[in-house]
Short mmCIF file of N, CA, C and O in Angstrom, two decimals:
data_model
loop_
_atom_site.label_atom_id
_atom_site.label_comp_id
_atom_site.label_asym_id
_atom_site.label_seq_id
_atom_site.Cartn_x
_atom_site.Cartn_y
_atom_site.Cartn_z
N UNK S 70 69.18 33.42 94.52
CA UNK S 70 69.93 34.52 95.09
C UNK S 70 69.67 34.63 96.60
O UNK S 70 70.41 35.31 97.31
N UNK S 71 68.61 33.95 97.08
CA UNK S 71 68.29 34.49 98.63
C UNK S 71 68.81 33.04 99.23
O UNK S 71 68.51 32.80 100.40
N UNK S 72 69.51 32.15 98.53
CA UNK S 72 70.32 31.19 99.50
C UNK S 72 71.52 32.35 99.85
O UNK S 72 71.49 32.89 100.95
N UNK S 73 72.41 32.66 99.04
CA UNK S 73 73.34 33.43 98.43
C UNK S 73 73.48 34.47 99.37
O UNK S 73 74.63 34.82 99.63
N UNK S 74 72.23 35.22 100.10
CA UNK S 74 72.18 36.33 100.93
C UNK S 74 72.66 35.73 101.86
O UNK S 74 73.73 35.83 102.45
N UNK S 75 71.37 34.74 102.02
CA UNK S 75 71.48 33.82 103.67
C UNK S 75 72.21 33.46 104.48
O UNK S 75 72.31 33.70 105.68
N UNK S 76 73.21 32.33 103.21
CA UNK S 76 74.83 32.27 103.62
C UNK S 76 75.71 33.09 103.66
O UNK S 76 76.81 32.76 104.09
N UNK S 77 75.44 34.46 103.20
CA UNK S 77 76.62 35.05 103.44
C UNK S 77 76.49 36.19 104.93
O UNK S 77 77.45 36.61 105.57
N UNK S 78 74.63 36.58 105.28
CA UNK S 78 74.44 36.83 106.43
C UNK S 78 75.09 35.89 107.38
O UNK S 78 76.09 36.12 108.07
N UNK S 79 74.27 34.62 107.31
CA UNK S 79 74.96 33.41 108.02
C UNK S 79 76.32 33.44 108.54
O UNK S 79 76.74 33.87 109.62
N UNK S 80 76.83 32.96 107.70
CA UNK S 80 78.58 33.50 107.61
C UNK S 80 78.86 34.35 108.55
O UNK S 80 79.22 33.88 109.63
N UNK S 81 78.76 35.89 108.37
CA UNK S 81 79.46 37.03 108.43
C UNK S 81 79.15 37.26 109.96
O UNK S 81 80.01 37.43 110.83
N UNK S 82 77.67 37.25 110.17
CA UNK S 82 77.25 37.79 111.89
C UNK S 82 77.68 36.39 112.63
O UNK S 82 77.86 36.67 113.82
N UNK S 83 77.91 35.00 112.41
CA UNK S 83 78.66 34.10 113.49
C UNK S 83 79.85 34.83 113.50
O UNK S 83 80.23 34.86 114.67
N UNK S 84 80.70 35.49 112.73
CA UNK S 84 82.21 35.46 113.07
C UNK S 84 82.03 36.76 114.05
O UNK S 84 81.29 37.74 113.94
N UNK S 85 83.27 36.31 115.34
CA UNK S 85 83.34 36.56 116.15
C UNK S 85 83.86 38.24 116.24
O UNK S 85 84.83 38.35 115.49
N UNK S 86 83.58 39.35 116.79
CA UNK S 86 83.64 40.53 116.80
C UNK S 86 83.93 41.06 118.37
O UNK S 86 83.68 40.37 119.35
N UNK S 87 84.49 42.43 118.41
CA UNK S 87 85.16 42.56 120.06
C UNK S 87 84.10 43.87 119.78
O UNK S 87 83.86 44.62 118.83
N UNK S 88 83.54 43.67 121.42
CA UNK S 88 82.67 44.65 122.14
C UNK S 88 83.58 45.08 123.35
O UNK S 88 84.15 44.27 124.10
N UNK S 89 83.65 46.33 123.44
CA UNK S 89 84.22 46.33 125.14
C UNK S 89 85.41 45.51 125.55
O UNK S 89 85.78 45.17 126.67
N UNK S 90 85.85 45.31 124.53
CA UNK S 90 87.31 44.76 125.13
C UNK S 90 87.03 43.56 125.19
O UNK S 90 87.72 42.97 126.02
N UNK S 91 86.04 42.69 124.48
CA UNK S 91 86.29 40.98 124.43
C UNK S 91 85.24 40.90 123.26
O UNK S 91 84.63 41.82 122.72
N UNK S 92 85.17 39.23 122.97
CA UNK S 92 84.67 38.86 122.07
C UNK S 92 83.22 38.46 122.66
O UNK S 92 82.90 38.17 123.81
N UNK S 93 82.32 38.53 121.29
CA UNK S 93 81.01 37.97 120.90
C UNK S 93 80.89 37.58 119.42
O UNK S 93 81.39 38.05 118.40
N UNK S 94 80.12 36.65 119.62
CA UNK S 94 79.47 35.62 118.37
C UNK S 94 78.03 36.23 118.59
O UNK S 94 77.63 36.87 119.56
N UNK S 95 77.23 35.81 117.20
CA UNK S 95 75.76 36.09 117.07
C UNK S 95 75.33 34.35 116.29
O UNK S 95 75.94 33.76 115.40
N UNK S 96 74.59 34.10 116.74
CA UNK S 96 73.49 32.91 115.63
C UNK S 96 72.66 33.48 115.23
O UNK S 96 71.92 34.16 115.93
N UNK S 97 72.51 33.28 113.42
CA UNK S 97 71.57 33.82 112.73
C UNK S 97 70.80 32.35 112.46
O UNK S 97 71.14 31.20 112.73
N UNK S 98 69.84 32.80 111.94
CA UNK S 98 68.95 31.70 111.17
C UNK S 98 67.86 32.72 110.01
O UNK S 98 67.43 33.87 110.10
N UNK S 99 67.74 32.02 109.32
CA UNK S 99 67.00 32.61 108.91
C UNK S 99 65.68 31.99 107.90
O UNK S 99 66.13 31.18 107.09
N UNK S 100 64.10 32.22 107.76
CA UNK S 100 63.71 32.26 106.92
C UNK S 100 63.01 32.44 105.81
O UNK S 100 62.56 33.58 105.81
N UNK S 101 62.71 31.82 104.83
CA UNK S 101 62.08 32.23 104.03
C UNK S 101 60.90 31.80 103.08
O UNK S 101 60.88 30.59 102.84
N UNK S 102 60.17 32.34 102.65
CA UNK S 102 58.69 31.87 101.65
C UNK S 102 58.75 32.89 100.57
O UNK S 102 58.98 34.10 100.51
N UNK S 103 58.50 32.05 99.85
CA UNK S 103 58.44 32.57 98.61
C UNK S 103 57.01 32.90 97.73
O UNK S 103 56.40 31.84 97.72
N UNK S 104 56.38 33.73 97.13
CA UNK S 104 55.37 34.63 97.10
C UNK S 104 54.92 33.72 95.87
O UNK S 104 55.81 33.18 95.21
N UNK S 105 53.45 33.49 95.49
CA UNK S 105 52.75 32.64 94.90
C UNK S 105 51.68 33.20 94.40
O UNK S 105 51.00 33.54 95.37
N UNK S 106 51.06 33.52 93.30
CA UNK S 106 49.35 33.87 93.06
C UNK S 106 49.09 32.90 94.43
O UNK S 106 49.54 31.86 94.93
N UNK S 107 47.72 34.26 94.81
CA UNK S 107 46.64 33.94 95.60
C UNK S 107 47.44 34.06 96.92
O UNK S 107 46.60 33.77 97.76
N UNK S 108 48.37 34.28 97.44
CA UNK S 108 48.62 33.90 98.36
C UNK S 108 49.11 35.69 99.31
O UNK S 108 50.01 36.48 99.06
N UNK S 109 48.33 35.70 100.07
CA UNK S 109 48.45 37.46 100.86
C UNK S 109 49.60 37.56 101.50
O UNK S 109 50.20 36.57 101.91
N UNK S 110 49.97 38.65 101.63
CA UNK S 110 51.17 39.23 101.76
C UNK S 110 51.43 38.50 103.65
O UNK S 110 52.49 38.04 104.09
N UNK S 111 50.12 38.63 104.40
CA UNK S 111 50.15 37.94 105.60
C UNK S 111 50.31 36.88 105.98
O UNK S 111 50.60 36.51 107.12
N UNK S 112 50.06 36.08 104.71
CA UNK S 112 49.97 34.35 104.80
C UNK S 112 51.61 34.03 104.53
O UNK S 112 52.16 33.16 105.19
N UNK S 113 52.46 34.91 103.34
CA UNK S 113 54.10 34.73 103.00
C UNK S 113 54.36 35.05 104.53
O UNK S 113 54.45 34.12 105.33
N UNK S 114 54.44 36.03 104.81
CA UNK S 114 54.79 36.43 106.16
C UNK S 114 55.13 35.21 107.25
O UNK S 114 56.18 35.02 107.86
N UNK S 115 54.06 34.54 107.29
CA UNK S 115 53.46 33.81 108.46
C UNK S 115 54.43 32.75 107.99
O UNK S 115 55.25 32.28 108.78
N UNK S 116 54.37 32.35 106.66
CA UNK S 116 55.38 30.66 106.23
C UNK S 116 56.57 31.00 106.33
O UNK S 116 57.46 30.20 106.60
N UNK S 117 56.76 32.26 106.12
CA UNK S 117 58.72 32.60 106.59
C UNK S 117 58.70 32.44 107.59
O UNK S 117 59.39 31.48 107.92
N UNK S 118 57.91 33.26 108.86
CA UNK S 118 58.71 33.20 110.20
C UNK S 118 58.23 31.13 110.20
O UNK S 118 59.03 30.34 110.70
N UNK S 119 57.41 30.84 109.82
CA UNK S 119 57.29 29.15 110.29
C UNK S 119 58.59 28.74 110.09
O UNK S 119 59.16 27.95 110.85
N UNK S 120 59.08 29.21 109.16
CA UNK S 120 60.36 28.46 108.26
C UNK S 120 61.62 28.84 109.42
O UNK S 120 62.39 28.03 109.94
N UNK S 121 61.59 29.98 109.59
CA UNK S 121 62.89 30.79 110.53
C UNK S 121 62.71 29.97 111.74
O UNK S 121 63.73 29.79 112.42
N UNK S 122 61.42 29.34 112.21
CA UNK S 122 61.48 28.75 114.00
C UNK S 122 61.88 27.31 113.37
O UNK S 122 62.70 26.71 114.07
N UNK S 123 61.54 26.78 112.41
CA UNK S 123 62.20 25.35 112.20
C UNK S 123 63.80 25.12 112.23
O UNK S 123 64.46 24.17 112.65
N UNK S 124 64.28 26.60 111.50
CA UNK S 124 65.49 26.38 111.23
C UNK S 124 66.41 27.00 112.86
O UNK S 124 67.64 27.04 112.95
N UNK S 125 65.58 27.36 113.83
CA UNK S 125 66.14 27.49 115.02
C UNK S 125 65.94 26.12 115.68
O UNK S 125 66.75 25.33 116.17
N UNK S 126 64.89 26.08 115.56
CA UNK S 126 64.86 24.77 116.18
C UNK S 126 65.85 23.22 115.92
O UNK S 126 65.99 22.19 116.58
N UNK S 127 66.43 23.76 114.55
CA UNK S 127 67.17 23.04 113.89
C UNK S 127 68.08 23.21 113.98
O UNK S 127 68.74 22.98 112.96
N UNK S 128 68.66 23.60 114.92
CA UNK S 128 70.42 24.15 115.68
C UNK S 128 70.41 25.39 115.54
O UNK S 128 70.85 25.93 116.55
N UNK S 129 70.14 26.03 114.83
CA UNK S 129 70.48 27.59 114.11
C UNK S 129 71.63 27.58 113.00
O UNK S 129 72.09 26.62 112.39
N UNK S 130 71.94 28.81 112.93
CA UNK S 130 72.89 29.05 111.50
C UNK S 130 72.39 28.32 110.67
O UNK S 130 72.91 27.26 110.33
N UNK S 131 71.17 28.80 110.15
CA UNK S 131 70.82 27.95 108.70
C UNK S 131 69.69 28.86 108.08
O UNK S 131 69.16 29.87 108.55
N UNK S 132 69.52 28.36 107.17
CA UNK S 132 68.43 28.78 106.04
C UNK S 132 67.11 27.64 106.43
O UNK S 132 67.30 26.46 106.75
N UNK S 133 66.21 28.10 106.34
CA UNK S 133 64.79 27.14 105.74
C UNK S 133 64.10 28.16 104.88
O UNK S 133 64.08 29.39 104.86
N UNK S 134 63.52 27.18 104.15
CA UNK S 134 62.74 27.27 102.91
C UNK S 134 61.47 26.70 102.81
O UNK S 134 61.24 25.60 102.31
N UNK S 135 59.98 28.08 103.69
CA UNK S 135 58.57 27.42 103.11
C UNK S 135 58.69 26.40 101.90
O UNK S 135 59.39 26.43 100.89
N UNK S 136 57.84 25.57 102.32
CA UNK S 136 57.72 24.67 101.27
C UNK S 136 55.85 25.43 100.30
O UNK S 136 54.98 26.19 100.72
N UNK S 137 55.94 25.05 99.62
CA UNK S 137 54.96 25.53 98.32
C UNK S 137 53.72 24.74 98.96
O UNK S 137 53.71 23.56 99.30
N UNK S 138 52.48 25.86 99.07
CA UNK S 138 51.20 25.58 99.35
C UNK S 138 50.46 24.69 98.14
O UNK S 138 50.52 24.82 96.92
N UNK S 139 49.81 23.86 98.86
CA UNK S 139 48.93 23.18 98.40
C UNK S 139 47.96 23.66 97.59
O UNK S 139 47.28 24.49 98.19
N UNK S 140 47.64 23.49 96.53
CA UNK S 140 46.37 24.39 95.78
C UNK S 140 45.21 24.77 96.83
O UNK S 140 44.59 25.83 96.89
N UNK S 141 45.07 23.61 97.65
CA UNK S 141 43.43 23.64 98.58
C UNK S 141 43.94 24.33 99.51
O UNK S 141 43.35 23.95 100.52
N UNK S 142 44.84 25.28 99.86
CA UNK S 142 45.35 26.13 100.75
C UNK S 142 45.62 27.96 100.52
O UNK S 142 45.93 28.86 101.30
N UNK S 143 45.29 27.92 98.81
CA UNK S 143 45.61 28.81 98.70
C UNK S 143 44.50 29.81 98.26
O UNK S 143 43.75 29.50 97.34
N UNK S 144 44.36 31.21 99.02
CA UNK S 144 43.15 31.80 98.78
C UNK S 144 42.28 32.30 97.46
O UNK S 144 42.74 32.99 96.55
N UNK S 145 41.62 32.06 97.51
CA UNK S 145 40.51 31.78 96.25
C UNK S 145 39.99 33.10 96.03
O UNK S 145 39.76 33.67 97.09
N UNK S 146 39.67 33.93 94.79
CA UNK S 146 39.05 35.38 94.85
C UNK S 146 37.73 34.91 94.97
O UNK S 146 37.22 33.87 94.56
N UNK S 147 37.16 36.08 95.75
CA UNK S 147 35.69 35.73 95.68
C UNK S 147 34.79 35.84 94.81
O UNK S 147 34.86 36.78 94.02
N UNK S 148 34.10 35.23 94.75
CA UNK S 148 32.48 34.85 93.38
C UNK S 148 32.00 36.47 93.46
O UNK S 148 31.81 37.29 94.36
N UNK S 149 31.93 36.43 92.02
CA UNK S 149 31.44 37.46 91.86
C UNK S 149 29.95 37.91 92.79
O UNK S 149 29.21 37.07 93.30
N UNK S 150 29.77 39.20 92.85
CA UNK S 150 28.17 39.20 93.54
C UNK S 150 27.12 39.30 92.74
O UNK S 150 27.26 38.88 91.59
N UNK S 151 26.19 39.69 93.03
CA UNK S 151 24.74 39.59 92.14
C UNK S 151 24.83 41.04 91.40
O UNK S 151 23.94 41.40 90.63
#
């Protein structure tokens, strides 16, 4: 469903709209990470916007999609204490 958003944000803010008596366009990009055990709400955060500068960097008007953390990346609860 969040391709589905993407493209249709995508879509809708390029088409061209009148301000003041002329036209403007917008480039969206956008992206996204998707939420995993173990993984903090700061760390999703951080792999979306990674994802959103690739997909600018990648012309714009597009979607990217964090790719899925590595087990050895993903935070571990801590050991119990004494």
């Amino acid at each position: 469903q969040v391709r589905q958003v993407a493209a249709l944000l995508i879509g809708r803010l390029s088409e061209p709209f009148e301000v003041r008596g002329g036209h403007m366009t917008l480039g969206v990009s956008v992206g996204v990470a998707q939420g995993e055990p173990g993984v903090s709400p700061d760390a999703l955060l951080g792999r979306a916007d990674a994802a959103l500068y690739l997909a600018k960097r990648g012309g714009g008007a597009q979607l990217r999609e964090a790719e899925a953390l590595p087990d050895a990346l993903r935070a571990r609860p801590d050991p119990p204490g004494p």
